[in-house]
PDB file of C-alpha atoms and ligand atoms in Angstrom:
ATOM      1  CA  UNK F 232       1.902 -21.749 -34.909  1.00 95.00           C
ATOM      2  CA  UNK F 233       0.797 -25.251 -33.918  1.00 96.00           C
ATOM      3  CA  UNK F 234       4.172 -26.164 -33.576  1.00 97.00           C
ATOM      4  CA  UNK F 235       5.339 -23.614 -31.067  1.00 98.00           C
ATOM      5  CA  UNK F 236       2.053 -24.250 -29.064  1.00 98.00           C
ATOM      6  CA  UNK F 237       2.988 -28.054 -28.953  1.00 98.00           C
ATOM      7  CA  UNK F 238       6.828 -27.217 -28.104  1.00 98.00           C
ATOM      8  CA  UNK F 239       5.769 -24.979 -24.991  1.00 98.00           C
ATOM      9  CA  UNK F 240       3.261 -27.696 -23.794  1.00 98.00           C
ATOM     10  CA  UNK F 241       6.140 -30.202 -24.034  1.00 98.00           C
ATOM     11  CA  UNK F 242       8.393 -27.932 -22.034  1.00 98.00           C
ATOM     12  CA  UNK F 243       5.485 -27.255 -19.560  1.00 98.00           C
ATOM     13  CA  UNK F 244       5.435 -31.324 -19.075  1.00 98.00           C
ATOM     14  CA  UNK F 245       9.021 -31.982 -18.814  1.00 97.00           C
ATOM     15  CA  UNK F 246       9.772 -28.913 -16.574  1.00 98.00           C
ATOM     16  CA  UNK F 247      10.296 -29.018 -12.897  1.00 98.00           C
ATOM     17  CA  UNK F 248       9.773 -25.439 -11.870  1.00 98.00           C
ATOM     18  CA  UNK F 249       7.459 -23.598 -14.324  1.00 98.00           C
ATOM     19  CA  UNK F 250       7.545 -19.531 -13.550  1.00 98.00           C
ATOM     20  CA  UNK F 251       4.992 -17.734 -15.219  1.00 98.00           C
ATOM     21  CA  UNK F 252       5.731 -13.911 -15.099  1.00 98.00           C
ATOM     22  CA  UNK F 253       2.354 -11.487 -16.135  1.00 98.00           C
ATOM     23  CA  UNK F 254       2.106  -7.873 -17.270  1.00 98.00           C
ATOM     24  CA  UNK F 255      -0.970  -5.823 -18.017  1.00 98.00           C
ATOM     25  CA  UNK F 256      -1.121  -7.493 -21.581  1.00 98.00           C
ATOM     26  CA  UNK F 257      -2.495 -10.479 -19.655  1.00 98.00           C
ATOM     27  CA  UNK F 258      -5.871  -8.729 -18.350  1.00 98.00           C
ATOM     28  CA  UNK F 259      -6.837  -6.516 -21.530  1.00 98.00           C
ATOM     29  CA  UNK F 260      -8.750  -9.307 -22.880  1.00 98.00           C
ATOM     30  CA  UNK F 261     -10.761  -8.762 -19.279  1.00 98.00           C
ATOM     31  CA  UNK F 262     -11.426  -4.910 -20.226  1.00 97.00           C
ATOM     32  CA  UNK F 263      -8.296  -3.518 -18.297  1.00 97.00           C
ATOM     33  CA  UNK F 264      -6.223  -1.551 -20.658  1.00 96.00           C
ATOM     34  CA  UNK F 265      -2.442  -1.889 -20.459  1.00 97.00           C
ATOM     35  CA  UNK F 266       0.027   1.081 -19.685  1.00 96.00           C
ATOM     36  CA  UNK F 267       1.858   1.412 -23.320  1.00 97.00           C
ATOM     37  CA  UNK F 268      -0.418   0.036 -26.206  1.00 95.00           C
ATOM     38  CA  UNK F 269      -2.252   2.769 -28.153  1.00 94.00           C
ATOM     39  CA  UNK F 270      -4.959   4.093 -25.871  1.00 92.00           C
ATOM     40  CA  UNK F 271      -3.089   2.664 -22.884  1.00 93.00           C
ATOM     41  CA  UNK F 272      -2.809   4.395 -19.387  1.00 92.00           C
ATOM     42  CA  UNK F 273       0.281   6.376 -20.358  1.00 92.00           C
ATOM     43  CA  UNK F 274      -1.929   7.708 -23.415  1.00 92.00           C
ATOM     44  CA  UNK F 275      -4.377   9.000 -21.515  1.00 91.00           C
ATOM     45  CA  UNK F 276      -2.291   9.983 -18.318  1.00 91.00           C
ATOM     46  CA  UNK F 277       1.124  11.868 -17.572  1.00 90.00           C
ATOM     47  CA  UNK F 278       3.286   9.031 -15.937  1.00 90.00           C
ATOM     48  CA  UNK F 279       4.856  11.878 -13.641  1.00 87.00           C
ATOM     49  CA  UNK F 280       1.676  12.711 -12.067  1.00 86.00           C
ATOM     50  CA  UNK F 281       2.038   9.155 -10.683  1.00 89.00           C
ATOM     51  CA  UNK F 282       5.293   9.616  -9.179  1.00 94.00           C
ATOM     52  CA  UNK F 283       5.344   8.933  -5.306  1.00 96.00           C
ATOM     53  CA  UNK F 284       7.609  11.988  -4.620  1.00 95.00           C
ATOM     54  CA  UNK F 285       4.328  14.027  -5.914  1.00 93.00           C
ATOM     55  CA  UNK F 286       2.096  11.750  -4.240  1.00 95.00           C
ATOM     56  CA  UNK F 287       3.937  12.807  -0.883  1.00 95.00           C
ATOM     57  CA  UNK F 288       4.619  16.543  -2.322  1.00 93.00           C
ATOM     58  CA  UNK F 289       1.075  18.086  -1.676  1.00 93.00           C
ATOM     59  CA  UNK F 290      -2.669  17.493  -0.978  1.00 95.00           C
ATOM     60  CA  UNK F 291      -3.559  18.780  -4.595  1.00 94.00           C
ATOM     61  CA  UNK F 292      -1.096  16.164  -6.020  1.00 94.00           C
ATOM     62  CA  UNK F 293      -2.752  13.468  -3.844  1.00 96.00           C
ATOM     63  CA  UNK F 294      -6.334  14.790  -4.898  1.00 96.00           C
ATOM     64  CA  UNK F 295      -5.034  14.552  -8.774  1.00 93.00           C
ATOM     65  CA  UNK F 296      -3.721  11.098  -7.962  1.00 95.00           C
ATOM     66  CA  UNK F 297      -6.868   9.794  -6.220  1.00 96.00           C
ATOM     67  CA  UNK F 298      -9.218  10.925  -9.206  1.00 94.00           C
ATOM     68  CA  UNK F 299      -6.863   9.053 -11.524  1.00 92.00           C
ATOM     69  CA  UNK F 300      -6.480   6.033  -9.655  1.00 95.00           C
ATOM     70  CA  UNK F 301     -10.319   5.993  -9.104  1.00 96.00           C
ATOM     71  CA  UNK F 302     -11.032   6.062 -12.931  1.00 94.00           C
ATOM     72  CA  UNK F 303      -8.282   3.115 -13.366  1.00 94.00           C
ATOM     73  CA  UNK F 304      -9.783   1.143 -10.679  1.00 96.00           C
ATOM     74  CA  UNK F 305     -13.429   1.244 -12.250  1.00 93.00           C
ATOM     75  CA  UNK F 306     -12.599  -1.476 -14.882  1.00 95.00           C
ATOM     76  CA  UNK F 307     -10.514  -3.664 -12.258  1.00 97.00           C
ATOM     77  CA  UNK F 308     -13.512  -3.771 -10.001  1.00 96.00           C
ATOM     78  CA  UNK F 309     -15.698  -5.075 -12.523  1.00 95.00           C
ATOM     79  CA  UNK F 310     -12.936  -7.324 -14.248  1.00 98.00           C
ATOM     80  CA  UNK F 311     -13.436 -11.161 -14.794  1.00 98.00           C
ATOM     81  CA  UNK F 312     -10.311 -13.459 -15.455  1.00 98.00           C
ATOM     82  CA  UNK F 313      -9.818 -14.319 -19.141  1.00 98.00           C
ATOM     83  CA  UNK F 314      -8.753 -17.607 -20.605  1.00 98.00           C
ATOM     84  CA  UNK F 315      -5.024 -17.103 -20.061  1.00 98.00           C
ATOM     85  CA  UNK F 316      -5.770 -16.252 -16.329  1.00 98.00           C
ATOM     86  CA  UNK F 317      -7.844 -19.656 -16.294  1.00 98.00           C
ATOM     87  CA  UNK F 318      -4.883 -21.310 -18.069  1.00 98.00           C
ATOM     88  CA  UNK F 319      -2.446 -20.179 -15.258  1.00 98.00           C
ATOM     89  CA  UNK F 320      -4.799 -21.212 -12.663  1.00 98.00           C
ATOM     90  CA  UNK F 321      -5.263 -24.750 -14.141  1.00 98.00           C
ATOM     91  CA  UNK F 322      -1.405 -25.241 -14.618  1.00 98.00           C
ATOM     92  CA  UNK F 323      -1.439 -24.704 -10.806  1.00 98.00           C
ATOM     93  CA  UNK F 324      -4.307 -27.460 -10.294  1.00 98.00           C
ATOM     94  CA  UNK F 325      -2.128 -29.608 -12.490  1.00 97.00           C
ATOM     95  CA  UNK F 326       0.946 -29.500 -10.388  1.00 98.00           C
ATOM     96  CA  UNK F 327       2.742 -27.622 -13.234  1.00 98.00           C
ATOM     97  CA  UNK F 328       3.251 -24.288 -11.725  1.00 98.00           C
ATOM     98  CA  UNK F 329       6.032 -23.003  -9.393  1.00 98.00           C
ATOM     99  CA  UNK F 330       4.937 -19.495  -9.110  1.00 98.00           C
ATOM    100  CA  UNK F 331       3.298 -16.442 -10.902  1.00 98.00           C
ATOM    101  CA  UNK F 332       5.598 -13.189 -10.850  1.00 98.00           C
ATOM    102  CA  UNK F 333       3.060 -10.578 -11.517  1.00 98.00           C
ATOM    103  CA  UNK F 334       3.347  -6.904 -12.277  1.00 98.00           C
ATOM    104  CA  UNK F 335      -0.376  -6.606 -12.116  1.00 98.00           C
ATOM    105  CA  UNK F 336      -2.444  -4.829  -9.527  1.00 98.00           C
ATOM    106  CA  UNK F 337      -5.671  -6.281 -10.494  1.00 98.00           C
ATOM    107  CA  UNK F 338      -5.933  -9.268  -8.177  1.00 98.00           C
ATOM    108  CA  UNK F 339      -7.120 -11.336 -10.984  1.00 98.00           C
ATOM    109  CA  UNK F 340      -4.992 -14.347 -10.891  1.00 98.00           C
ATOM    110  CA  UNK F 341      -6.515 -14.950  -7.309  1.00 98.00           C
ATOM    111  CA  UNK F 342     -10.065 -14.758  -9.040  1.00 98.00           C
ATOM    112  CA  UNK F 343      -8.847 -17.292 -11.347  1.00 98.00           C
ATOM    113  CA  UNK F 344      -8.114 -19.455  -8.693  1.00 98.00           C
ATOM    114  CA  UNK F 345      -4.480 -19.435  -8.145  1.00 98.00           C
ATOM    115  CA  UNK F 346      -3.596 -19.542  -4.456  1.00 98.00           C
ATOM    116  CA  UNK F 347      -1.816 -16.837  -2.379  1.00 97.00           C
ATOM    117  CA  UNK F 348       1.217 -18.829  -1.834  1.00 97.00           C
ATOM    118  CA  UNK F 349       1.625 -19.000  -5.532  1.00 98.00           C
ATOM    119  CA  UNK F 350       1.421 -15.292  -6.710  1.00 98.00           C
ATOM    120  CA  UNK F 351       4.034 -12.572  -6.135  1.00 98.00           C
ATOM    121  CA  UNK F 352       2.737  -9.303  -6.537  1.00 98.00           C
ATOM    122  CA  UNK F 353       5.757  -7.485  -7.335  1.00 98.00           C
ATOM    123  CA  UNK F 354       3.976  -3.999  -8.025  1.00 98.00           C
ATOM    124  CA  UNK F 355       1.523  -4.421  -4.982  1.00 98.00           C
ATOM    125  CA  UNK F 356      -2.477  -4.340  -5.360  1.00 98.00           C
ATOM    126  CA  UNK F 357      -5.164  -1.910  -6.308  1.00 98.00           C
ATOM    127  CA  UNK F 358      -7.500  -4.101  -4.249  1.00 97.00           C
ATOM    128  CA  UNK F 359      -6.278  -2.511  -0.923  1.00 98.00           C
ATOM    129  CA  UNK F 360      -4.961   0.808   0.613  1.00 98.00           C
ATOM    130  CA  UNK F 361      -2.541   1.732   3.004  1.00 98.00           C
ATOM    131  CA  UNK F 362      -1.542   4.373   5.347  1.00 98.00           C
ATOM    132  CA  UNK F 363       1.657   5.692   4.400  1.00 97.00           C
ATOM    133  CA  UNK F 364       2.126   6.614   8.121  1.00 97.00           C
ATOM    134  CA  UNK F 365       0.956   3.853  10.278  1.00 97.00           C
ATOM    135  CA  UNK F 366       0.750   1.263   7.747  1.00 97.00           C
ATOM    136  CA  UNK F 367      -2.656   0.441   8.451  1.00 98.00           C
ATOM    137  CA  UNK F 368      -4.657  -1.343   5.767  1.00 98.00           C
ATOM    138  CA  UNK F 369      -8.072  -0.909   4.394  1.00 98.00           C
ATOM    139  CA  UNK F 370     -10.331  -2.660   1.742  1.00 98.00           C
ATOM    140  CA  UNK F 371     -10.430  -0.685  -1.417  1.00 98.00           C
ATOM    141  CA  UNK F 372     -14.124  -0.550  -1.575  1.00 97.00           C
ATOM    142  CA  UNK F 373     -14.240   1.224   1.775  1.00 97.00           C
ATOM    143  CA  UNK F 374     -12.243   4.066   0.649  1.00 98.00           C
ATOM    144  CA  UNK F 375     -13.849   4.248  -2.675  1.00 97.00           C
ATOM    145  CA  UNK F 376     -17.091   4.697  -0.883  1.00 97.00           C
ATOM    146  CA  UNK F 377     -15.637   7.963   0.998  1.00 98.00           C
ATOM    147  CA  UNK F 378     -14.129   9.087  -2.863  1.00 97.00           C
ATOM    148  CA  UNK F 379     -17.906   8.781  -4.031  1.00 96.00           C
ATOM    149  CA  UNK F 380     -19.109  10.773  -1.019  1.00 97.00           C
ATOM    150  CA  UNK F 381     -16.891  13.641  -1.948  1.00 97.00           C
ATOM    151  CA  UNK F 382     -13.796  13.058  -0.021  1.00 97.00           C
ATOM    152  CA  UNK F 383     -10.821  14.167  -2.395  1.00 97.00           C
ATOM    153  CA  UNK F 384      -7.565  12.592  -0.800  1.00 97.00           C
ATOM    154  CA  UNK F 385      -8.475   9.977   2.099  1.00 98.00           C
ATOM    155  CA  UNK F 386      -6.670  10.154   4.973  1.00 98.00           C
ATOM    156  CA  UNK F 387      -5.991   7.345   7.944  1.00 98.00           C
ATOM    157  CA  UNK F 388      -8.908   6.907  11.025  1.00 98.00           C
ATOM    158  CA  UNK F 389      -6.019   5.995  13.368  1.00 97.00           C
ATOM    159  CA  UNK F 390      -3.332   8.591  12.389  1.00 98.00           C
ATOM    160  CA  UNK F 391      -4.879  11.000   9.859  1.00 97.00           C
ATOM    161  CA  UNK F 392      -1.712  10.038   7.562  1.00 97.00           C
ATOM    162  CA  UNK F 393      -2.240   9.810   3.664  1.00 98.00           C
ATOM    163  CA  UNK F 394      -3.937   7.000   2.294  1.00 98.00           C
ATOM    164  CA  UNK F 395      -2.872   5.541  -1.109  1.00 98.00           C
ATOM    165  CA  UNK F 396      -3.445   2.418  -3.001  1.00 98.00           C
ATOM    166  CA  UNK F 397      -1.581  -0.099  -2.010  1.00 98.00           C
ATOM    167  CA  UNK F 398       0.696  -0.294  -5.342  1.00 98.00           C
ATOM    168  CA  UNK F 399       4.059   0.564  -6.206  1.00 97.00           C
ATOM    169  CA  UNK F 400       4.438   3.922  -7.696  1.00 96.00           C
ATOM    170  CA  UNK F 401       7.531   5.042  -9.853  1.00 95.00           C
ATOM    171  CA  UNK F 402      10.001   6.306  -7.364  1.00 95.00           C
ATOM    172  CA  UNK F 403       8.649   4.076  -4.596  1.00 96.00           C
ATOM    173  CA  UNK F 404      10.638   1.240  -3.383  1.00 95.00           C
ATOM    174  CA  UNK F 405       9.916  -2.095  -4.133  1.00 97.00           C
ATOM    175  CA  UNK F 406       8.638  -4.550  -1.757  1.00 97.00           C
ATOM    176  CA  UNK F 407      11.622  -6.129  -0.319  1.00 96.00           C
ATOM    177  CA  UNK F 408      10.143  -9.846   0.684  1.00 97.00           C
ATOM    178  CA  UNK F 409       8.489  -9.952  -2.493  1.00 98.00           C
ATOM    179  CA  UNK F 410      11.476  -8.749  -4.843  1.00 98.00           C
ATOM    180  CA  UNK F 411      13.625 -11.099  -3.069  1.00 98.00           C
ATOM    181  CA  UNK F 412      11.285 -14.246  -3.643  1.00 98.00           C
ATOM    182  CA  UNK F 413      10.777 -13.298  -7.443  1.00 98.00           C
ATOM    183  CA  UNK F 414      14.502 -13.400  -8.021  1.00 98.00           C
ATOM    184  CA  UNK F 415      14.858 -16.593  -6.105  1.00 98.00           C
ATOM    185  CA  UNK F 416      12.093 -18.354  -7.977  1.00 98.00           C
ATOM    186  CA  UNK F 417      13.239 -16.895 -11.309  1.00 98.00           C
ATOM    187  CA  UNK F 418      17.024 -18.070 -10.650  1.00 98.00           C
ATOM    188  CA  UNK F 419      15.645 -21.743  -9.795  1.00 98.00           C
ATOM    189  CA  UNK F 420      13.278 -22.284 -12.571  1.00 98.00           C
ATOM    190  CA  UNK F 421      13.760 -24.156 -15.654  1.00 98.00           C
ATOM    191  CA  UNK F 422      11.074 -22.906 -17.785  1.00 98.00           C
ATOM    192  CA  UNK F 423      10.168 -18.946 -17.436  1.00 98.00           C
ATOM    193  CA  UNK F 424       7.135 -18.054 -19.313  1.00 98.00           C
ATOM    194  CA  UNK F 425       6.545 -14.258 -19.827  1.00 98.00           C
ATOM    195  CA  UNK F 426       3.169 -13.072 -20.776  1.00 98.00           C
ATOM    196  CA  UNK F 427       1.710  -9.890 -21.812  1.00 98.00           C
ATOM    197  CA  UNK F 428       4.363  -7.490 -20.829  1.00 98.00           C
ATOM    198  CA  UNK F 429       6.636  -4.950 -22.914  1.00 98.00           C
ATOM    199  CA  UNK F 430       9.429  -6.064 -20.564  1.00 98.00           C
ATOM    200  CA  UNK F 431      10.668  -2.425 -20.121  1.00 97.00           C
ATOM    201  CA  UNK F 432      10.317  -1.577 -16.458  1.00 97.00           C
ATOM    202  CA  UNK F 433      12.974  -2.294 -13.976  1.00 97.00           C
ATOM    203  CA  UNK F 434      13.468  -4.364 -11.738  1.00 97.00           C
ATOM    204  CA  UNK F 435      10.628  -6.591 -12.802  1.00 98.00           C
ATOM    205  CA  UNK F 436      12.157  -7.118 -16.348  1.00 98.00           C
ATOM    206  CA  UNK F 437      15.274  -8.376 -15.211  1.00 98.00           C
ATOM    207  CA  UNK F 438      13.531 -11.508 -14.079  1.00 98.00           C
ATOM    208  CA  UNK F 439      13.480 -13.144 -17.421  1.00 98.00           C
ATOM    209  CA  UNK F 440      17.077 -12.383 -17.645  1.00 98.00           C
ATOM    210  CA  UNK F 441      17.751 -13.687 -14.313  1.00 98.00           C
ATOM    211  CA  UNK F 442      16.358 -17.065 -15.342  1.00 98.00           C
ATOM    212  CA  UNK F 443      17.724 -17.488 -18.689  1.00 98.00           C
ATOM    213  CA  UNK F 444      21.303 -16.729 -17.340  1.00 97.00           C
ATOM    214  CA  UNK F 445      20.600 -19.537 -14.749  1.00 98.00           C
ATOM    215  CA  UNK F 446      19.820 -21.797 -17.317  1.00 98.00           C
ATOM    216  CA  UNK F 447      15.929 -21.929 -17.987  1.00 98.00           C
ATOM    217  CA  UNK F 448      14.169 -21.921 -21.050  1.00 98.00           C
ATOM    218  CA  UNK F 449      12.838 -18.607 -21.779  1.00 98.00           C
ATOM    219  CA  UNK F 450       9.157 -18.292 -23.697  1.00 98.00           C
ATOM    220  CA  UNK F 451       7.670 -15.084 -24.395  1.00 98.00           C
ATOM    221  CA  UNK F 452       4.142 -14.661 -25.179  1.00 98.00           C
ATOM    222  CA  UNK F 453       3.164 -11.154 -26.477  1.00 98.00           C
ATOM    223  CA  UNK F 454       0.998  -9.130 -28.868  1.00 98.00           C
ATOM    224  CA  UNK F 455       3.981  -6.976 -29.792  1.00 98.00           C
ATOM    225  CA  UNK F 456       7.971  -7.747 -29.737  1.00 98.00           C
ATOM    226  CA  UNK F 457       9.590  -7.047 -26.802  1.00 98.00           C
ATOM    227  CA  UNK F 458      13.570  -6.127 -26.292  1.00 98.00           C
ATOM    228  CA  UNK F 459      13.999  -9.754 -25.224  1.00 98.00           C
ATOM    229  CA  UNK F 460      12.930 -11.489 -28.181  1.00 98.00           C
ATOM    230  CA  UNK F 461      15.961 -12.338 -29.862  1.00 98.00           C
ATOM    231  CA  UNK F 462      17.324 -14.078 -26.254  1.00 97.00           C
ATOM    232  CA  UNK F 463      14.263 -15.993 -26.061  1.00 98.00           C
ATOM    233  CA  UNK F 464      14.014 -19.795 -26.972  1.00 98.00           C
ATOM    234  CA  UNK F 465      10.477 -19.445 -28.409  1.00 98.00           C
ATOM    235  CA  UNK F 466       8.404 -16.233 -29.043  1.00 98.00           C
ATOM    236  CA  UNK F 467       4.706 -16.274 -29.969  1.00 98.00           C
ATOM    237  CA  UNK F 468       3.288 -12.978 -31.067  1.00 98.00           C
ATOM    238  CA  UNK F 469      -0.405 -13.521 -30.654  1.00 98.00           C
ATOM    239  CA  UNK F 470      -3.467 -12.984 -27.815  1.00 98.00           C
ATOM    240  CA  UNK F 471      -2.329 -14.557 -24.288  1.00 98.00           C
ATOM    241  CA  UNK F 472      -5.978 -15.939 -24.057  1.00 98.00           C
ATOM    242  CA  UNK F 473      -6.202 -18.120 -27.066  1.00 98.00           C
ATOM    243  CA  UNK F 474      -2.502 -18.549 -26.908  1.00 98.00           C
ATOM    244  CA  UNK F 475      -2.616 -20.019 -23.245  1.00 98.00           C
ATOM    245  CA  UNK F 476      -5.866 -21.927 -23.804  1.00 98.00           C
ATOM    246  CA  UNK F 477      -4.365 -23.751 -26.661  1.00 98.00           C
ATOM    247  CA  UNK F 478      -1.355 -24.463 -24.937  1.00 98.00           C
ATOM    248  CA  UNK F 479      -3.115 -25.921 -21.823  1.00 98.00           C
ATOM    249  CA  UNK F 480      -5.267 -28.147 -24.065  1.00 98.00           C
ATOM    250  CA  UNK F 481      -2.088 -29.594 -25.440  1.00 98.00           C
ATOM    251  CA  UNK F 482      -0.593 -30.100 -21.886  1.00 98.00           C
ATOM    252  CA  UNK F 483      -3.801 -32.007 -21.158  1.00 96.00           C
ATOM    253  CA  UNK F 484      -3.831 -34.443 -24.288  1.00 95.00           C
ATOM    254  CA  UNK F 485      -0.073 -35.072 -23.847  1.00 92.00           C
ATOM    255  CA  UNK F 486      -0.312 -35.614 -19.945  1.00 89.00           C
TER     256      UNK F 486
HETATM  257  N1  APR D 108      -2.234 -10.728 -25.451  1.00 58.27           N
HETATM  258  C1  APR D 108      -1.034 -10.523 -25.502  1.00 58.27           C
HETATM  259  N2  APR D 108      -0.116  -9.361 -25.556  1.00 58.27           N
HETATM  260  C2  APR D 108      -1.016  -8.351 -24.981  1.00 58.27           C
HETATM  261  C3  APR D 108      -2.090  -8.289 -25.076  1.00 58.27           C
HETATM  262  C4  APR D 108      -2.946  -9.393 -25.448  1.00 58.27           C
HETATM  263  N3  APR D 108      -4.425  -9.683 -25.234  1.00 58.27           N
HETATM  264  N4  APR D 108      -2.721  -6.906 -24.508  1.00 58.27           N
HETATM  265  C5  APR D 108      -1.822  -6.247 -24.637  1.00 58.27           C
HETATM  266  N5  APR D 108      -0.629  -7.057 -24.785  1.00 58.27           N
HETATM  267  C6  APR D 108       0.963  -6.593 -24.969  1.00 58.27           C
HETATM  268  C7  APR D 108       1.170  -5.111 -25.631  1.00 58.27           C
HETATM  269  O1  APR D 108       1.560  -5.700 -27.025  1.00 58.27           O
HETATM  270  C8  APR D 108       2.346  -4.802 -24.617  1.00 58.27           C
HETATM  271  O2  APR D 108       3.793  -5.388 -24.976  1.00 58.27           O
HETATM  272  O3  APR D 108       1.110  -6.557 -23.425  1.00 58.27           O
HETATM  273  C9  APR D 108       2.459  -5.561 -23.474  1.00 58.27           C
HETATM  274  C10 APR D 108       1.928  -4.541 -22.234  1.00 58.27           C
HETATM  275  O4  APR D 108       3.043  -3.884 -21.785  1.00 58.27           O
HETATM  276  P1  APR D 108       2.958  -2.688 -20.720  1.00 58.27           P
HETATM  277  O5  APR D 108       1.569  -1.691 -21.100  1.00 58.27           O
HETATM  278  O6  APR D 108       4.300  -1.947 -20.926  1.00 58.27           O
HETATM  279  O7  APR D 108       2.715  -3.312 -19.560  1.00 58.27           O
HETATM  280  P2  APR D 108       3.349  -3.897 -18.323  1.00 58.27           P
HETATM  281  O8  APR D 108       4.945  -4.507 -19.099  1.00 58.27           O
HETATM  282  O9  APR D 108       2.812  -4.870 -17.343  1.00 58.27           O
HETATM  283  O10 APR D 108       4.130  -2.736 -17.654  1.00 58.27           O
HETATM  284  C11 APR D 108       5.058  -2.942 -16.568  1.00 58.27           C
HETATM  285  O11 APR D 108       4.631  -0.576 -15.799  1.00 58.27           O
HETATM  286  O12 APR D 108       3.701   1.285 -16.130  1.00 58.27           O
HETATM  287  C12 APR D 108       4.008   0.197 -15.021  1.00 58.27           C
HETATM  288  O13 APR D 108       3.961  -0.279 -13.157  1.00 58.27           O
HETATM  289  C13 APR D 108       3.165  -0.498 -14.246  1.00 58.27           C
HETATM  290  O14 APR D 108       3.495  -3.058 -13.911  1.00 58.27           O
HETATM  291  C14 APR D 108       3.544  -2.149 -14.868  1.00 58.27           C
HETATM  292  C15 APR D 108       4.558  -1.753 -15.417  1.00 58.27           C
END
């Protein structure tokens, strides 16, 4: 393991454009369950209930969606960045981070200290709510207060349209600017580090492939095996927090 950690640190120091790609596994050590591990979100909820078409279909579906979304939001609201988030923020301070491409909606990269321009939120954010009709944006807490007061499916103050957390649901179109930027950054990276993702959800999961095909070294840090392990230059099966903290220690020693 030590050799692998040193190798990644060496590659970070030598690289010009380091892209970090993060998934829900990066935030489990902050108390937010991931999706596909035992006890994860898709163990407790049926993913079909989260389909965008269902949300649009009826008031009842929206009420069900908001009930589930509220339960998922609680641990996110309280969560603090863990060692892995802090290590990635430090990479930015050291000038060794081109960007973070994240599938996570919890906003913890910002809480850890990464700047807005360095984080690409591919699946949106749970920290804001948008009107699907007029696009008006609301702070999540403002809408959660209405839910606590008994509102089941909140609607827009301006146009009366349905409000939804500003996340990208299955069946919803991906955010154009963020997706294009993520492809561009992945294809021009020379070191791509995927952390805490099962790498099964498209189009996000194609980013490591794009990077590899354009000549980047691919490192995968994940507790469980992923479908891309065989094509990676280096794989570490371990806890993201301890692994990233050790790698950063070595980067600082060698710098
Ligand atoms: N350290 C390292 N890896 C971890 C840790 C940890 N502390 N905790 C969990 N993992 C790993 C798991 O082994 C799993 O392979 O993180 C991975 C998380 O995978 P998923 O739950 O599938 O999450 P993610 O890849 O982010 O899912 C992609 O799917 O449901 C949608 O929109 C949702 O953005 C999400 C997308």
